């Protein structure tokens, strides 16, 4: 399995506070992704990266920003957390192409109260 | 209409049974297709890619039907350990990268 570590694994925060989730990979994969998973929905892409400092928006990017200053790290920031952002967040990487053969981290359960 | 649709199930089958899932997609620009499995409270894991010619990996067979815009997953000789949620994934190039996950099909294999 690809070495993908997400931190924190669980977080509870209050509405209006900024939150940063971290994804760290040891596989030197070029592509990295942030997804959220909610009951009744498939995983939905928030943002993705196709290289250091190269990022783009996914289908549910409002209220989120990302940064990738090193190949191995991809940060997701909720600028001002809202209750609708309560979700499980998964980081993923791929080596061969955008969306190809994704390897996922263990997820972060975020609760916004 | 959702861009990728799956029957949520659950499918309840006995050990040793053969079970098949379908996943339909609406965008003919879809380019690549995958099946993932997700155990309860765990991350998704790639099960197999889906190719136009069909492909097999042990007890698992995946098929793509571009004319009817669906992919399928067939599991033969079901094991208890096959109990999971199966997610189909469709990648599209519609002027930009787009990937859509189905909401998943739950499978329970019982002794």
CSV table of C-alpha atoms in Angstrom, one decimal:
chain,number,residue,atom,x,y,z
A,1,UNK,CA,0.0,0.0,0.0
A,2,UNK,CA,1.1,3.6,-0.7
A,3,UNK,CA,2.4,5.4,2.4
A,4,UNK,CA,-0.3,8.1,2.8
A,5,UNK,CA,-0.8,9.6,6.2
A,6,UNK,CA,-3.6,12.0,7.1
A,7,UNK,CA,-3.6,14.1,10.2
A,8,UNK,CA,-5.5,14.6,12.4
A,9,UNK,CA,-7.6,11.4,12.3
A,10,UNK,CA,-10.4,13.1,14.2
A,11,UNK,CA,-11.2,16.7,14.8
A,12,UNK,CA,-14.0,18.6,16.5
A,13,UNK,CA,-14.1,22.3,15.9
A,14,UNK,CA,-16.5,25.2,16.1
A,15,UNK,CA,-18.3,27.1,13.4
A,16,UNK,CA,-16.2,29.9,12.1
A,17,UNK,CA,-12.8,28.6,13.0
A,18,UNK,CA,-10.1,27.8,10.4
A,19,UNK,CA,-9.1,24.2,10.1
A,20,UNK,CA,-6.2,22.6,8.3
A,21,UNK,CA,-5.9,18.9,7.4
A,22,UNK,CA,-2.7,17.5,6.3
A,23,UNK,CA,-1.8,14.7,3.9
A,24,UNK,CA,1.7,13.3,3.7
A,25,UNK,CA,2.8,10.7,1.2
A,26,UNK,CA,6.1,8.8,0.9
A,27,UNK,CA,5.5,7.4,-2.6
A,28,UNK,CA,6.6,10.4,-4.6
A,29,UNK,CA,3.3,10.3,-6.5
A,30,UNK,CA,2.8,13.3,-8.7
A,31,UNK,CA,-1.0,13.7,-8.3
A,32,UNK,CA,-2.8,14.3,-5.0
A,33,UNK,CA,-6.4,14.8,-4.2
A,34,UNK,CA,-8.8,15.8,-1.4
A,35,UNK,CA,-12.2,14.2,-1.3
A,36,UNK,CA,-15.1,14.4,1.1
A,37,UNK,CA,-17.5,11.5,1.7
A,38,UNK,CA,-21.1,12.0,3.0
A,39,UNK,CA,-23.9,9.5,3.5
A,40,UNK,CA,-25.9,9.0,0.3
A,41,UNK,CA,-23.2,10.6,-1.8
A,42,UNK,CA,-20.2,9.2,-3.6
A,43,UNK,CA,-16.8,10.7,-2.8
A,44,UNK,CA,-16.7,14.2,-4.1
A,45,UNK,CA,-13.6,15.9,-5.3
A,46,UNK,CA,-12.7,19.1,-3.5
A,47,UNK,CA,-9.3,20.0,-5.0
A,48,UNK,CA,-6.5,18.3,-6.7
A,49,UNK,CA,-2.8,18.8,-7.5
A,50,UNK,CA,-0.8,17.8,-10.5
A,51,UNK,CA,2.5,19.0,-9.2
A,52,UNK,CA,4.2,21.2,-6.6
A,53,UNK,CA,2.3,24.5,-6.5
A,54,UNK,CA,-0.1,23.3,-9.3
A,55,UNK,CA,-3.6,22.9,-8.0
A,56,UNK,CA,-7.1,23.1,-9.3
A,57,UNK,CA,-10.7,23.0,-8.1
A,58,UNK,CA,-12.9,20.0,-8.0
A,59,UNK,CA,-16.7,19.9,-7.9
A,60,UNK,CA,-17.1,21.0,-4.3
A,61,UNK,CA,-14.3,23.5,-3.7
A,62,UNK,CA,-16.3,26.4,-2.2
A,63,UNK,CA,-15.0,27.2,1.3
A,64,UNK,CA,-11.8,25.2,0.9
A,65,UNK,CA,-8.3,26.0,-0.2
A,66,UNK,CA,-5.3,23.9,-0.7
A,67,UNK,CA,-1.5,24.2,-0.9
A,68,UNK,CA,1.2,22.0,-2.1
A,69,UNK,CA,4.7,23.3,-1.4
A,70,UNK,CA,6.4,19.9,-1.5
A,71,UNK,CA,5.7,16.8,-3.5
A,72,UNK,CA,4.9,14.8,-0.3
A,73,UNK,CA,2.5,17.3,1.4
A,74,UNK,CA,-0.9,18.4,0.4
A,75,UNK,CA,-2.8,20.7,2.8
A,76,UNK,CA,-6.5,21.3,2.9
A,77,UNK,CA,-7.8,24.4,4.7
A,78,UNK,CA,-11.3,25.2,5.6
A,79,UNK,CA,-11.2,28.9,5.8
A,80,UNK,CA,-14.1,29.4,8.1
A,81,UNK,CA,-15.6,26.0,9.1
A,82,UNK,CA,-19.4,25.5,8.7
A,83,UNK,CA,-21.6,22.7,9.9
A,84,UNK,CA,-22.1,21.6,6.3
A,85,UNK,CA,-18.4,20.8,6.2
A,86,UNK,CA,-18.9,18.0,8.8
A,87,UNK,CA,-17.7,15.0,6.8
A,88,UNK,CA,-15.1,12.4,6.4
A,89,UNK,CA,-12.2,13.7,4.3
A,90,UNK,CA,-9.9,11.4,2.3
A,91,UNK,CA,-6.6,12.3,0.7
A,92,UNK,CA,-5.5,10.3,-2.3
A,93,UNK,CA,-2.6,10.0,-4.6
A,94,UNK,CA,-1.9,8.6,-8.0
A,95,UNK,CA,1.2,8.1,-10.0
A,96,UNK,CA,0.3,7.4,-13.6
A,97,UNK,CA,-2.3,10.1,-14.4
A,98,UNK,CA,-5.1,12.3,-13.1
A,99,UNK,CA,-7.8,10.0,-11.5
A,100,UNK,CA,-5.9,6.9,-12.4
A,101,UNK,CA,-5.5,4.1,-9.7
A,102,UNK,CA,-6.0,6.1,-6.6
A,103,UNK,CA,-4.4,5.3,-3.3
A,104,UNK,CA,-6.2,6.6,-0.3
A,105,UNK,CA,-5.2,7.7,3.2
A,106,UNK,CA,-7.2,6.5,6.2
A,107,UNK,CA,-9.4,9.5,6.4
A,108,UNK,CA,-10.1,12.4,8.8
A,109,UNK,CA,-13.5,12.6,10.6
A,110,UNK,CA,-14.2,16.3,11.0
A,111,UNK,CA,-17.1,17.5,13.0
A,112,UNK,CA,-18.1,21.2,13.0
A,113,UNK,CA,-20.3,22.2,15.8
B,1,UNK,CA,-30.1,12.5,-13.0
B,2,UNK,CA,-26.8,11.6,-11.3
B,3,UNK,CA,-23.8,11.3,-13.6
B,4,UNK,CA,-22.9,8.0,-12.2
B,5,UNK,CA,-25.6,5.7,-10.6
B,6,UNK,CA,-25.4,2.5,-8.7
B,7,UNK,CA,-28.0,0.4,-7.1
B,8,UNK,CA,-27.3,1.0,-3.4
B,9,UNK,CA,-28.4,-2.6,-2.4
B,10,UNK,CA,-27.9,-4.2,-0.1
B,11,UNK,CA,-27.3,-7.4,-1.9
B,12,UNK,CA,-27.5,-10.3,0.5
B,13,UNK,CA,-26.0,-13.5,-0.9
B,14,UNK,CA,-24.8,-16.8,0.5
B,15,UNK,CA,-21.2,-17.9,0.4
B,16,UNK,CA,-20.3,-19.4,-3.0
B,17,UNK,CA,-22.9,-17.4,-4.9
B,18,UNK,CA,-22.2,-15.3,-8.0
B,19,UNK,CA,-23.3,-11.7,-7.8
B,20,UNK,CA,-23.2,-8.9,-10.3
B,21,UNK,CA,-23.4,-5.1,-9.9
B,22,UNK,CA,-23.9,-2.5,-12.6
B,23,UNK,CA,-23.0,1.1,-12.7
B,24,UNK,CA,-24.4,3.5,-15.3
B,25,UNK,CA,-22.9,6.7,-16.4
B,26,UNK,CA,-24.4,9.6,-18.4
B,27,UNK,CA,-21.5,11.3,-20.0
B,28,UNK,CA,-20.3,9.8,-23.3
B,29,UNK,CA,-17.0,11.7,-22.9
B,30,UNK,CA,-16.1,9.3,-20.0
B,31,UNK,CA,-12.7,7.9,-20.5
B,32,UNK,CA,-11.6,5.6,-17.8
B,33,UNK,CA,-13.4,3.4,-15.3
B,34,UNK,CA,-12.6,1.7,-12.1
B,35,UNK,CA,-14.1,-0.4,-9.3
B,36,UNK,CA,-13.1,0.2,-5.7
B,37,UNK,CA,-14.1,-1.6,-2.5
B,38,UNK,CA,-14.7,0.2,0.8
B,39,UNK,CA,-15.0,-1.6,4.1
B,40,UNK,CA,-17.0,0.0,6.8
B,41,UNK,CA,-15.3,3.1,8.2
B,42,UNK,CA,-12.2,2.5,6.0
B,43,UNK,CA,-10.7,4.1,3.0
B,44,UNK,CA,-11.6,2.9,-0.5
B,45,UNK,CA,-9.1,0.5,-2.1
B,46,UNK,CA,-8.7,-0.1,-5.8
B,47,UNK,CA,-10.2,-3.4,-6.9
B,48,UNK,CA,-9.6,-3.2,-10.6
B,49,UNK,CA,-9.6,-1.0,-13.6
B,50,UNK,CA,-12.2,-1.7,-16.3
B,51,UNK,CA,-11.2,-2.1,-19.9
B,52,UNK,CA,-13.3,-2.1,-23.1
B,53,UNK,CA,-12.3,-5.7,-23.8
B,54,UNK,CA,-13.3,-6.8,-20.3
B,55,UNK,CA,-10.8,-8.0,-17.7
B,56,UNK,CA,-10.6,-10.6,-15.0
B,57,UNK,CA,-8.7,-10.8,-11.7
B,58,UNK,CA,-9.3,-14.1,-10.0
B,59,UNK,CA,-12.9,-14.3,-9.0
B,60,UNK,CA,-13.7,-10.8,-10.2
B,61,UNK,CA,-14.6,-9.8,-13.8
B,62,UNK,CA,-15.2,-6.3,-15.0
B,63,UNK,CA,-16.9,-5.3,-18.2
B,64,UNK,CA,-17.5,-2.0,-20.0
B,65,UNK,CA,-20.3,-1.4,-22.4
B,66,UNK,CA,-19.8,2.0,-24.0
B,67,UNK,CA,-22.9,1.7,-26.2
B,68,UNK,CA,-25.2,1.4,-23.3
B,69,UNK,CA,-22.9,3.4,-21.0
B,70,UNK,CA,-22.5,1.1,-18.1
B,71,UNK,CA,-19.8,-0.9,-16.3
B,72,UNK,CA,-20.3,-4.1,-14.5
B,73,UNK,CA,-18.6,-6.2,-11.8
B,74,UNK,CA,-19.1,-9.9,-11.4
B,75,UNK,CA,-18.0,-11.7,-8.3
B,76,UNK,CA,-17.9,-15.5,-8.5
B,77,UNK,CA,-17.7,-17.9,-5.6
B,78,UNK,CA,-18.5,-15.1,-3.0
B,79,UNK,CA,-16.5,-15.2,0.2
B,80,UNK,CA,-17.5,-13.7,3.6
B,81,UNK,CA,-14.5,-11.3,3.1
B,82,UNK,CA,-16.2,-9.9,0.0
B,83,UNK,CA,-18.7,-8.1,2.2
B,84,UNK,CA,-18.1,-4.5,1.5
B,85,UNK,CA,-19.4,-1.5,-0.4
B,86,UNK,CA,-18.3,-1.5,-4.1
B,87,UNK,CA,-17.8,1.9,-5.7
B,88,UNK,CA,-17.6,2.6,-9.4
B,89,UNK,CA,-15.6,5.5,-10.6
B,90,UNK,CA,-15.8,7.3,-13.9
B,91,UNK,CA,-13.2,9.8,-15.2
B,92,UNK,CA,-14.1,12.3,-17.8
B,93,UNK,CA,-12.3,14.9,-19.8
B,94,UNK,CA,-14.8,17.6,-20.4
B,95,UNK,CA,-12.4,20.5,-21.0
B,96,UNK,CA,-10.9,19.6,-17.6
B,97,UNK,CA,-10.4,16.7,-15.3
B,98,UNK,CA,-13.5,15.4,-13.7
B,99,UNK,CA,-13.9,12.2,-11.7
B,100,UNK,CA,-17.2,11.0,-10.4
B,101,UNK,CA,-17.7,8.3,-7.8
B,102,UNK,CA,-20.9,6.3,-7.5
B,103,UNK,CA,-22.5,6.2,-4.1
B,104,UNK,CA,-21.7,2.5,-3.9
B,105,UNK,CA,-23.4,-0.8,-3.7
B,106,UNK,CA,-23.4,-2.7,-0.4
B,107,UNK,CA,-22.8,-6.4,-0.5
B,108,UNK,CA,-23.3,-8.8,2.4
B,109,UNK,CA,-22.1,-12.4,2.0
B,110,UNK,CA,-23.5,-14.7,4.6
B,111,UNK,CA,-22.4,-18.2,5.7
